[in-house]
Amino acid sequence: MTETHADALSGLESPEEAAYELRAAEASIWTGSRLLISIFAFTFAALAFAYFYLRSSNSADLWRPNGVTAPTATGAAIMAFTLAVTGLQYYGVRRLRSGTILDWEVAGWTAVLAGLIALGLQCWELTDVPFTPGSSGYASVFTGWAVLNIALLLGGLYWAETLLARHVRLRRAHVEEGGEKSGLLVARVTRINIVSCAHFWMFIGLIAVFFWVFFYVVAG
Amino acid sequence: MTVEIAPPTSGVGEVRPPTRGPASRRPAWFGQHVGTALVGMVAGYALGHWIGNVIASGYAHVQGSGENDVAIVLGMVLGVLGWLAGIGALNYPLAKLVGRDSVPRETTGWTRYFRYNLTHKVVGMQYLIMVLVFLFTGGLLAMAIRTELLSPTSHIYGPGTYISIVSEHGTVMMMMASSMVLGPLGNYLVPLMIGSRRMAFPRVEAFSFWCFTAGYFVILSALPLGGFPTGWTGYAPLQTEATAGMDSYLVGFLVVGTGMVLAGFNIVVTIIHYRAPGMTWGRMPIFVWSILVTGVLLATATPTLAVACLFGILDRTAQTAFYVNEHGGSSYLWENLFWFFGHPEVYIMALPGFGIVGEMLPVFTRKPLFAYKVGAAGMVGVGLLSYFVWQHHLFQSGINPDMRPLYMLTTELISIPTGFIFLVGLGTLYKAKMRFEVPMLFCLALYFNFLIGGITGVFLSDVPVDVTVHGGFFVLSHFHYTIMGGLVFAFFGAVYYWTPKITGKTLNQRLGKIHFWMMFVFFNLTFFPLFLVGLFDQPRRVFEYAKNLQTLNDVASVSAFLLGSSFLVFVANFVWSLWIDPKRAPANPWGSNGLEWQTASPPAWYNFERIPVVLADPYHYSEPTEVPVADLAPTNFADAAAAANGGGA
């Protein structure tokens, strides 16, 4: 036997209750995204702790022997592409708020493309570093950063891509059902999610800048 | 990872309606369930191991060692992914990539407990069973430890096997204890207690459970891989030098840690946003307060553990040197990162226990909860301060001695909010006419046990005492008194208390009292002698000891076996009362005012026929004019909600 929420709740949910739960669902996405940022903030704080701890300990005088640094140009490119995603997300949200959905779509897909490039560069950089992972404290922390950054970019891109994919499918379904291609649907269904995703990308952008400074500018 | 995207297509949100279709009429063994998850895990492990061998078998350090950590870790990671794919946890995330909603099979009947199910009550029950599996596994390992310690000189195991058993016991128990209350009781009861029909992110909730389960298999794999010698704390540099069993520890904690973060994330958001109208912060049950703080700690402290484990995995596979002093790393880095998680972890384990007894004491004393707001504030205070004490675990590690007074002070400071919480309980008990039902006995035992555990903790926070007894059985007894004496007793009290709610059946009270007295007496007879053993300098994690300590050790060992057998009484009671001779429980057997008791037992899966409007906190016992806790059938929901919120605390 199969039972569904629809079966169970049909006739039980008044319009006021439905509206109450809708508000709760929207607020949950808002709070959830902030809590998600906190979770990742602690994650990267642990990485930053490792960076400064090993740098100040300088065990066996092997924090960063001979001033070796990861490829600066690649690192800068990764940061630039990550910031591009952040900027495009921000721009898309602004355009969406002003009712221009097409701009949001174009900015969103461009952002996904830029994010994929950043991700690819980060993976490639790992194969192109002028040190072995265990050769120094710096090399170790850099390897850890690369792995965590790949995970972060993957997570952020997944969120951005799924929002766009969902939008495309909903719009198509809406048109097939005879509805107009209006801004109402996407605004109602995913606006708060889109804004939250943009905030998450701002956090990713900040992380990218901080660790770019740590690893390429003031590596010590 | 991403937050659950919940497209509320018509209001209720994400668990909204899969439709009946041909697929849902298939027999129960079709589709995805634990069986397919196991197949996925084995296949994933085999694939990962093969890839790891292809990648790394040529590396010099692998060829020389006869052990390929890359293959083992990749096997474990793909094994976990296979497990999650097999159970169906990845269906929705993958479907979303192309913009689709996957339609979950929502079944009723017993098979739903073996599936990826999005109903919070099912997840709560799944957690309950898995927590008991963890507990009994760790308990059997504890029996093995005490068997070895029956004699100071005759040995059953070698020293390596002994330390592996100790390490496995500690790790399994810590993993279990982290989720012991929040997993089963938090997931099951919190929506009922706050007047919600659902969780905020049901998929995240279910995902957290299946991560927890996968972690069990991973940590258990340490035994066939030769175990690990570090204890549950996994200290470097021993960690870096250990053999393949250490991979199980690191991957296992990473997987379980992921589940802990997600569980905390979901429950925090649920409590913040899914409280019924009128359920103001000042009316929220104290148990929910404890779960809220625990959830925040889980979500924010555990990422540090995950990162520490990732570094350990990289050291062992990619040959980084995070914890290798000779190559620019530092073993202290692990210790700091681990304990930055590890001390909040102590309160992750302790706070829910206090929440449980805080919820039950008013019911069995028929008195309002004494100083409710102080108790809630104490929990928040403990949660905040728990981030600032971790270095007291390193007093003896060689840290800068100037740091010791600071951390001694913060550690002693945390005893103040802890004392608040304790005094709230004592104030409620003061001049009370108590009903000594089984749950109440467990509550009282918690206060007795935690008093001993807490006071010895104050001693241990002082550097001179810590320096003297560090690394011995005194510390071991202290934390068993706080965690087992606190959390585990509270957990069993909660099981007796809420089983009528969850199952509609009552556990046998006579067997319950036998269980309680055996557990209480033999718990104290097991661990109190170990304080003395510790004061006589018997070190932890060593399988030989001075002959003059044999009597005390034997008392502890025999008591431990009897303590273990008390759990068999519980299992017998559980099976007897729920399946062999079930007795229908009254609707509200303890006479509680709690909102969860105002709906059917067991609750319908939508919890409340109408979203209730909360009118008062649930602790107005024995007051001349008792206020109804909630309006369960508000005629005009919007108006009633506005009125209740306006008049709230």
GROMACS .gro file of N, CA and C in nm, chain B residues 538-638:
model
  303
  758GLN      N    1   4.700   0.373   3.755
  758GLN     CA    2   4.691   0.279   3.643
  758GLN      C    3   4.664   0.357   3.515
  759PRO      N    4   4.750   0.344   3.415
  759PRO     CA    5   4.730   0.421   3.292
  759PRO      C    6   4.622   0.360   3.203
  760ARG      N    7   4.560   0.447   3.122
  760ARG     CA    8   4.464   0.398   3.023
  760ARG      C    9   4.539   0.330   2.910
  761ARG      N   10   4.466   0.246   2.838
  761ARG     CA   11   4.512   0.190   2.711
  761ARG      C   12   4.633   0.099   2.727
  762VAL      N   13   4.658   0.050   2.849
  762VAL     CA   14   4.769  -0.042   2.871
  762VAL      C   15   4.710  -0.170   2.929
  763PHE      N   16   4.750  -0.284   2.873
  763PHE     CA   17   4.680  -0.407   2.914
  763PHE      C   18   4.743  -0.476   3.033
  764GLU      N   19   4.852  -0.425   3.086
  764GLU     CA   20   4.910  -0.481   3.208
  764GLU      C   21   4.904  -0.376   3.316
  765TYR      N   22   4.892  -0.421   3.440
  765TYR     CA   23   4.887  -0.323   3.550
  765TYR      C   24   4.943  -0.387   3.676
  766ALA      N   25   4.960  -0.304   3.778
  766ALA     CA   26   5.021  -0.353   3.903
  766ALA      C   27   4.929  -0.456   3.969
  767LYS      N   28   4.992  -0.559   4.030
  767LYS     CA   29   4.913  -0.669   4.086
  767LYS      C   30   4.821  -0.623   4.198
  768ASN      N   31   4.863  -0.522   4.274
  768ASN     CA   32   4.779  -0.479   4.386
  768ASN      C   33   4.650  -0.412   4.342
  769LEU      N   34   4.635  -0.387   4.212
  769LEU     CA   35   4.512  -0.325   4.163
  769LEU      C   36   4.413  -0.428   4.106
  770GLN      N   37   4.448  -0.556   4.122
  770GLN     CA   38   4.363  -0.657   4.058
  770GLN      C   39   4.223  -0.662   4.119
  771THR      N   40   4.214  -0.651   4.253
  771THR     CA   41   4.081  -0.661   4.316
  771THR      C   42   3.987  -0.553   4.262
  772LEU      N   43   4.036  -0.430   4.260
  772LEU     CA   44   3.952  -0.320   4.209
  772LEU      C   45   3.915  -0.343   4.062
  773ASN      N   46   4.012  -0.388   3.986
  773ASN     CA   47   3.984  -0.414   3.844
  773ASN      C   48   3.884  -0.527   3.827
  774ASP      N   49   3.895  -0.627   3.912
  774ASP     CA   50   3.801  -0.740   3.899
  774ASP      C   51   3.659  -0.699   3.937
  775VAL      N   52   3.649  -0.614   4.041
  775VAL     CA   53   3.516  -0.562   4.076
  775VAL      C   54   3.458  -0.488   3.955
  776ALA      N   55   3.541  -0.405   3.895
  776ALA     CA   56   3.495  -0.329   3.778
  776ALA      C   57   3.457  -0.422   3.663
  777SER      N   58   3.538  -0.523   3.640
  777SER     CA   59   3.511  -0.613   3.526
  777SER      C   60   3.383  -0.692   3.546
  778VAL      N   61   3.368  -0.751   3.665
  778VAL     CA   62   3.247  -0.831   3.690
  778VAL      C   63   3.124  -0.740   3.683
  779SER      N   64   3.136  -0.621   3.740
  779SER     CA   65   3.024  -0.527   3.735
  779SER      C   66   2.994  -0.487   3.590
  780ALA      N   67   3.099  -0.474   3.511
  780ALA     CA   68   3.078  -0.437   3.370
  780ALA      C   69   2.999  -0.545   3.298
  781PHE      N   70   3.029  -0.671   3.329
  781PHE     CA   71   2.954  -0.779   3.263
  781PHE      C   72   2.807  -0.772   3.303
  782LEU      N   73   2.784  -0.745   3.433
  782LEU     CA   74   2.645  -0.736   3.479
  782LEU      C   75   2.576  -0.611   3.422
  783LEU      N   76   2.654  -0.505   3.409
  783LEU     CA   77   2.601  -0.384   3.345
  783LEU      C   78   2.559  -0.416   3.201
  784GLY      N   79   2.646  -0.490   3.133
  784GLY     CA   80   2.614  -0.531   2.997
  784GLY      C   81   2.487  -0.615   2.994
  785SER      N   82   2.472  -0.704   3.092
  785SER     CA   83   2.354  -0.791   3.092
  785SER      C   84   2.226  -0.710   3.119
  786SER      N   85   2.239  -0.595   3.185
  786SER     CA   86   2.119  -0.514   3.207
  786SER      C   87   2.058  -0.469   3.074
  787PHE      N   88   2.143  -0.452   2.973
  787PHE     CA   89   2.091  -0.414   2.842
  787PHE      C   90   2.012  -0.529   2.779
  788LEU      N   91   2.049  -0.652   2.816
  788LEU     CA   92   1.972  -0.766   2.765
  788LEU      C   93   1.830  -0.762   2.823
  789VAL      N   94   1.822  -0.717   2.949
  789VAL     CA   95   1.689  -0.703   3.009
  789VAL      C   96   1.607  -0.601   2.930
  790PHE      N   97   1.674  -0.492   2.892
  790PHE     CA   98   1.605  -0.391   2.812
  790PHE      C   99   1.558  -0.449   2.679
  791VAL      N  100   1.647  -0.523   2.612
  791VAL     CA  101   1.610  -0.581   2.482
  791VAL      C  102   1.492  -0.677   2.500
  792ALA      N  103   1.500  -0.758   2.606
  792ALA     CA  104   1.391  -0.853   2.632
  792ALA      C  105   1.261  -0.778   2.656
  793ASN      N  106   1.269  -0.671   2.733
  793ASN     CA  107   1.150  -0.590   2.761
  793ASN      C  108   1.093  -0.531   2.632
  794PHE      N  109   1.182  -0.481   2.550
  794PHE     CA  110   1.143  -0.417   2.424
  794PHE      C  111   1.067  -0.518   2.337
  795VAL      N  112   1.127  -0.636   2.321
  795VAL     CA  113   1.068  -0.738   2.234
  795VAL      C  114   0.937  -0.789   2.295
  796TRP      N  115   0.939  -0.814   2.426
  796TRP     CA  116   0.820  -0.867   2.494
  796TRP      C  117   0.704  -0.766   2.485
  797SER      N  118   0.733  -0.643   2.517
  797SER     CA  119   0.625  -0.544   2.529
  797SER      C  120   0.572  -0.497   2.394
  798LEU      N  121   0.656  -0.499   2.294
  798LEU     CA  122   0.611  -0.445   2.166
  798LEU      C  123   0.560  -0.553   2.071
  799TRP      N  124   0.612  -0.675   2.084
  799TRP     CA  125   0.573  -0.777   1.986
  799TRP      C  126   0.507  -0.901   2.048
  800ILE      N  127   0.560  -0.950   2.161
  800ILE     CA  128   0.507  -1.076   2.214
  800ILE      C  129   0.378  -1.053   2.293
  801ASP      N  130   0.383  -0.959   2.383
  801ASP     CA  131   0.264  -0.934   2.465
  801ASP      C  132   0.233  -0.783   2.469
  802PRO      N  133   0.200  -0.727   2.354
  802PRO     CA  134   0.180  -0.580   2.351
  802PRO      C  135   0.057  -0.536   2.429
  803LYS      N  136   0.074  -0.429   2.503
  803LYS     CA  137  -0.038  -0.372   2.579
  803LYS      C  138  -0.063  -0.229   2.527
  804ARG      N  139  -0.186  -0.202   2.494
  804ARG     CA  140  -0.221  -0.070   2.441
  804ARG      C  141  -0.196   0.036   2.548
  805ALA      N  142  -0.122   0.139   2.513
  805ALA     CA  143  -0.094   0.244   2.611
  805ALA      C  144  -0.209   0.343   2.616
  806PRO      N  145  -0.236   0.401   2.732
  806PRO     CA  146  -0.334   0.511   2.736
  806PRO      C  147  -0.285   0.626   2.649
  807ALA      N  148  -0.377   0.714   2.614
  807ALA     CA  149  -0.341   0.823   2.522
  807ALA      C  150  -0.230   0.912   2.580
  808ASN      N  151  -0.235   0.933   2.710
  808ASN     CA  152  -0.134   1.020   2.771
  808ASN      C  153  -0.095   0.958   2.906
  809PRO      N  154  -0.015   0.852   2.901
  809PRO     CA  155   0.003   0.769   3.020
  809PRO      C  156   0.067   0.841   3.138
  810TRP      N  157   0.146   0.943   3.112
  810TRP     CA  158   0.216   1.010   3.222
  810TRP      C  159   0.145   1.140   3.263
  811GLY      N  160   0.039   1.175   3.191
  811GLY     CA  161  -0.031   1.300   3.222
  811GLY      C  162   0.051   1.422   3.187
  812SER      N  163   0.118   1.417   3.072
  812SER     CA  164   0.205   1.530   3.032
  812SER      C  165   0.124   1.638   2.961
  813ASN      N  166   0.168   1.761   2.978
  813ASN     CA  167   0.108   1.873   2.904
  813ASN      C  168   0.174   1.895   2.768
  814GLY      N  169   0.280   1.819   2.741
  814GLY     CA  170   0.358   1.843   2.620
  814GLY      C  171   0.272   1.834   2.494
  815LEU      N  172   0.304   1.918   2.397
  815LEU     CA  173   0.223   1.924   2.275
  815LEU      C  174   0.223   1.789   2.202
  816GLU      N  175   0.337   1.717   2.213
  816GLU     CA  176   0.345   1.589   2.142
  816GLU      C  177   0.243   1.489   2.193
  817TRP      N  178   0.198   1.508   2.318
  817TRP     CA  179   0.100   1.414   2.376
  817TRP      C  180  -0.043   1.455   2.341
  818GLN      N  181  -0.060   1.567   2.274
  818GLN     CA  182  -0.196   1.612   2.244
  818GLN      C  183  -0.247   1.557   2.111
  819THR      N  184  -0.164   1.477   2.045
  819THR     CA  185  -0.208   1.415   1.920
  819THR      C  186  -0.209   1.263   1.939
  820ALA      N  187  -0.252   1.190   1.837
  820ALA     CA  188  -0.270   1.046   1.853
  820ALA      C  189  -0.139   0.974   1.879
  821SER      N  190  -0.148   0.855   1.939
  821SER     CA  191  -0.029   0.773   1.963
  821SER      C  192  -0.050   0.637   1.897
  822PRO      N  193   0.033   0.596   1.805
  822PRO     CA  194   0.137   0.675   1.739
  822PRO      C  195   0.075   0.783   1.650
  823PRO      N  196   0.150   0.889   1.629
  823PRO     CA  197   0.092   1.002   1.555
  823PRO      C  198   0.068   0.966   1.408
  824ALA      N  199  -0.037   1.023   1.352
  824ALA     CA  200  -0.055   1.012   1.208
  824ALA      C  201   0.063   1.080   1.140
  825TRP      N  202   0.086   1.046   1.017
  825TRP     CA  203   0.213   1.096   0.961
  825TRP      C  204   0.210   1.245   0.927
  826TYR      N  205   0.092   1.304   0.930
  826TYR     CA  206   0.089   1.449   0.916
  826TYR      C  207   0.088   1.515   1.054
  827ASN      N  208   0.107   1.437   1.159
  827ASN     CA  209   0.126   1.482   1.298
  827ASN      C  210   0.000   1.544   1.359
  828PHE      N  211  -0.046   1.655   1.302
  828PHE     CA  212  -0.162   1.725   1.359
  828PHE      C  213  -0.266   1.745   1.248
  829GLU      N  214  -0.390   1.718   1.284
  829GLU     CA  215  -0.495   1.733   1.184
  829GLU      C  216  -0.501   1.878   1.134
  830ARG      N  217  -0.490   1.970   1.228
  830ARG     CA  218  -0.477   2.112   1.192
  830ARG      C  219  -0.349   2.162   1.259
  831ILE      N  220  -0.286   2.260   1.200
  831ILE     CA  221  -0.168   2.317   1.266
  831ILE      C  222  -0.216   2.380   1.397
  832PRO      N  223  -0.160   2.335   1.510
  832PRO     CA  224  -0.211   2.387   1.638
  832PRO      C  225  -0.168   2.532   1.661
  833VAL      N  226  -0.243   2.599   1.743
  833VAL     CA  227  -0.203   2.733   1.786
  833VAL      C  228  -0.168   2.722   1.934
  834VAL      N  229  -0.043   2.748   1.965
  834VAL     CA  230   0.007   2.725   2.101
  834VAL      C  231  -0.032   2.843   2.190
  835LEU      N  232  -0.079   2.808   2.309
  835LEU     CA  233  -0.129   2.912   2.399
  835LEU      C  234  -0.044   2.929   2.524
  836ALA      N  235   0.034   2.827   2.559
  836ALA     CA  236   0.112   2.836   2.683
  836ALA      C  237   0.228   2.738   2.676
  837ASP      N  238   0.325   2.754   2.768
  837ASP     CA  239   0.432   2.654   2.775
  837ASP      C  240   0.377   2.527   2.840
  838PRO      N  241   0.447   2.415   2.825
  838PRO     CA  242   0.386   2.289   2.871
  838PRO      C  243   0.413   2.256   3.018
  839TYR      N  244   0.452   2.354   3.097
  839TYR     CA  245   0.494   2.322   3.234
  839TYR      C  246   0.401   2.375   3.342
  840HIS      N  247   0.277   2.405   3.304
  840HIS     CA  248   0.183   2.459   3.405
  840HIS      C  249   0.114   2.347   3.482
  841TYR      N  250   0.192   2.281   3.568
  841TYR     CA  251   0.134   2.173   3.646
  841TYR      C  252   0.091   2.225   3.783
  842SER      N  253  -0.015   2.165   3.834
  842SER     CA  254  -0.062   2.194   3.969
  842SER      C  255  -0.088   2.342   3.993
  843GLU      N  256  -0.125   2.412   3.888
  843GLU     CA  257  -0.160   2.552   3.906
  843GLU      C  258  -0.312   2.563   3.914
  844PRO      N  259  -0.362   2.658   3.995
  844PRO     CA  260  -0.507   2.665   4.017
  844PRO      C  261  -0.586   2.676   3.886
  845THR      N  262  -0.535   2.757   3.796
  845THR     CA  263  -0.606   2.770   3.668
  845THR      C  264  -0.514   2.722   3.557
  846GLU      N  265  -0.523   2.595   3.529
  846GLU     CA  266  -0.435   2.539   3.426
  846GLU      C  267  -0.478   2.590   3.288
  847VAL      N  268  -0.380   2.638   3.215
  847VAL     CA  269  -0.408   2.693   3.082
  847VAL      C  270  -0.395   2.579   2.981
  848PRO      N  271  -0.486   2.568   2.884
  848PRO     CA  272  -0.462   2.468   2.779
  848PRO      C  273  -0.336   2.503   2.701
  849VAL      N  274  -0.260   2.400   2.669
  849VAL     CA  275  -0.132   2.425   2.601
  849VAL      C  276  -0.152   2.476   2.459
  850ALA      N  277  -0.253   2.423   2.392
  850ALA     CA  278  -0.272   2.464   2.252
  850ALA      C  279  -0.417   2.449   2.211
  851ASP      N  280  -0.452   2.527   2.112
  851ASP     CA  281  -0.581   2.510   2.046
  851ASP      C  282  -0.554   2.418   1.926
  852LEU      N  283  -0.605   2.296   1.936
  852LEU     CA  284  -0.571   2.198   1.834
  852LEU      C  285  -0.663   2.206   1.712
  853ALA      N  286  -0.770   2.277   1.724
  853ALA     CA  287  -0.860   2.291   1.609
  853ALA      C  288  -0.906   2.435   1.597
  854PRO      N  289  -0.814   2.525   1.569
  854PRO     CA  290  -0.853   2.666   1.563
  854PRO      C  291  -0.954   2.689   1.451
  855THR      N  292  -1.062   2.758   1.484
  855THR     CA  293  -1.166   2.779   1.383
  855THR      C  294  -1.119   2.881   1.278
  856ASN      N  295  -1.049   2.981   1.325
  856ASN     CA  296  -0.993   3.077   1.230
  856ASN      C  297  -0.843   3.083   1.254
  857PHE      N  298  -0.770   3.004   1.171
  857PHE     CA  299  -0.627   2.984   1.194
  857PHE      C  300  -0.551   3.116   1.195
  858ALA      N  301  -0.579   3.200   1.097
  858ALA     CA  302  -0.501   3.324   1.084
  858ALA      C  303  -0.520   3.414   1.206
   0.00000   0.00000   0.00000
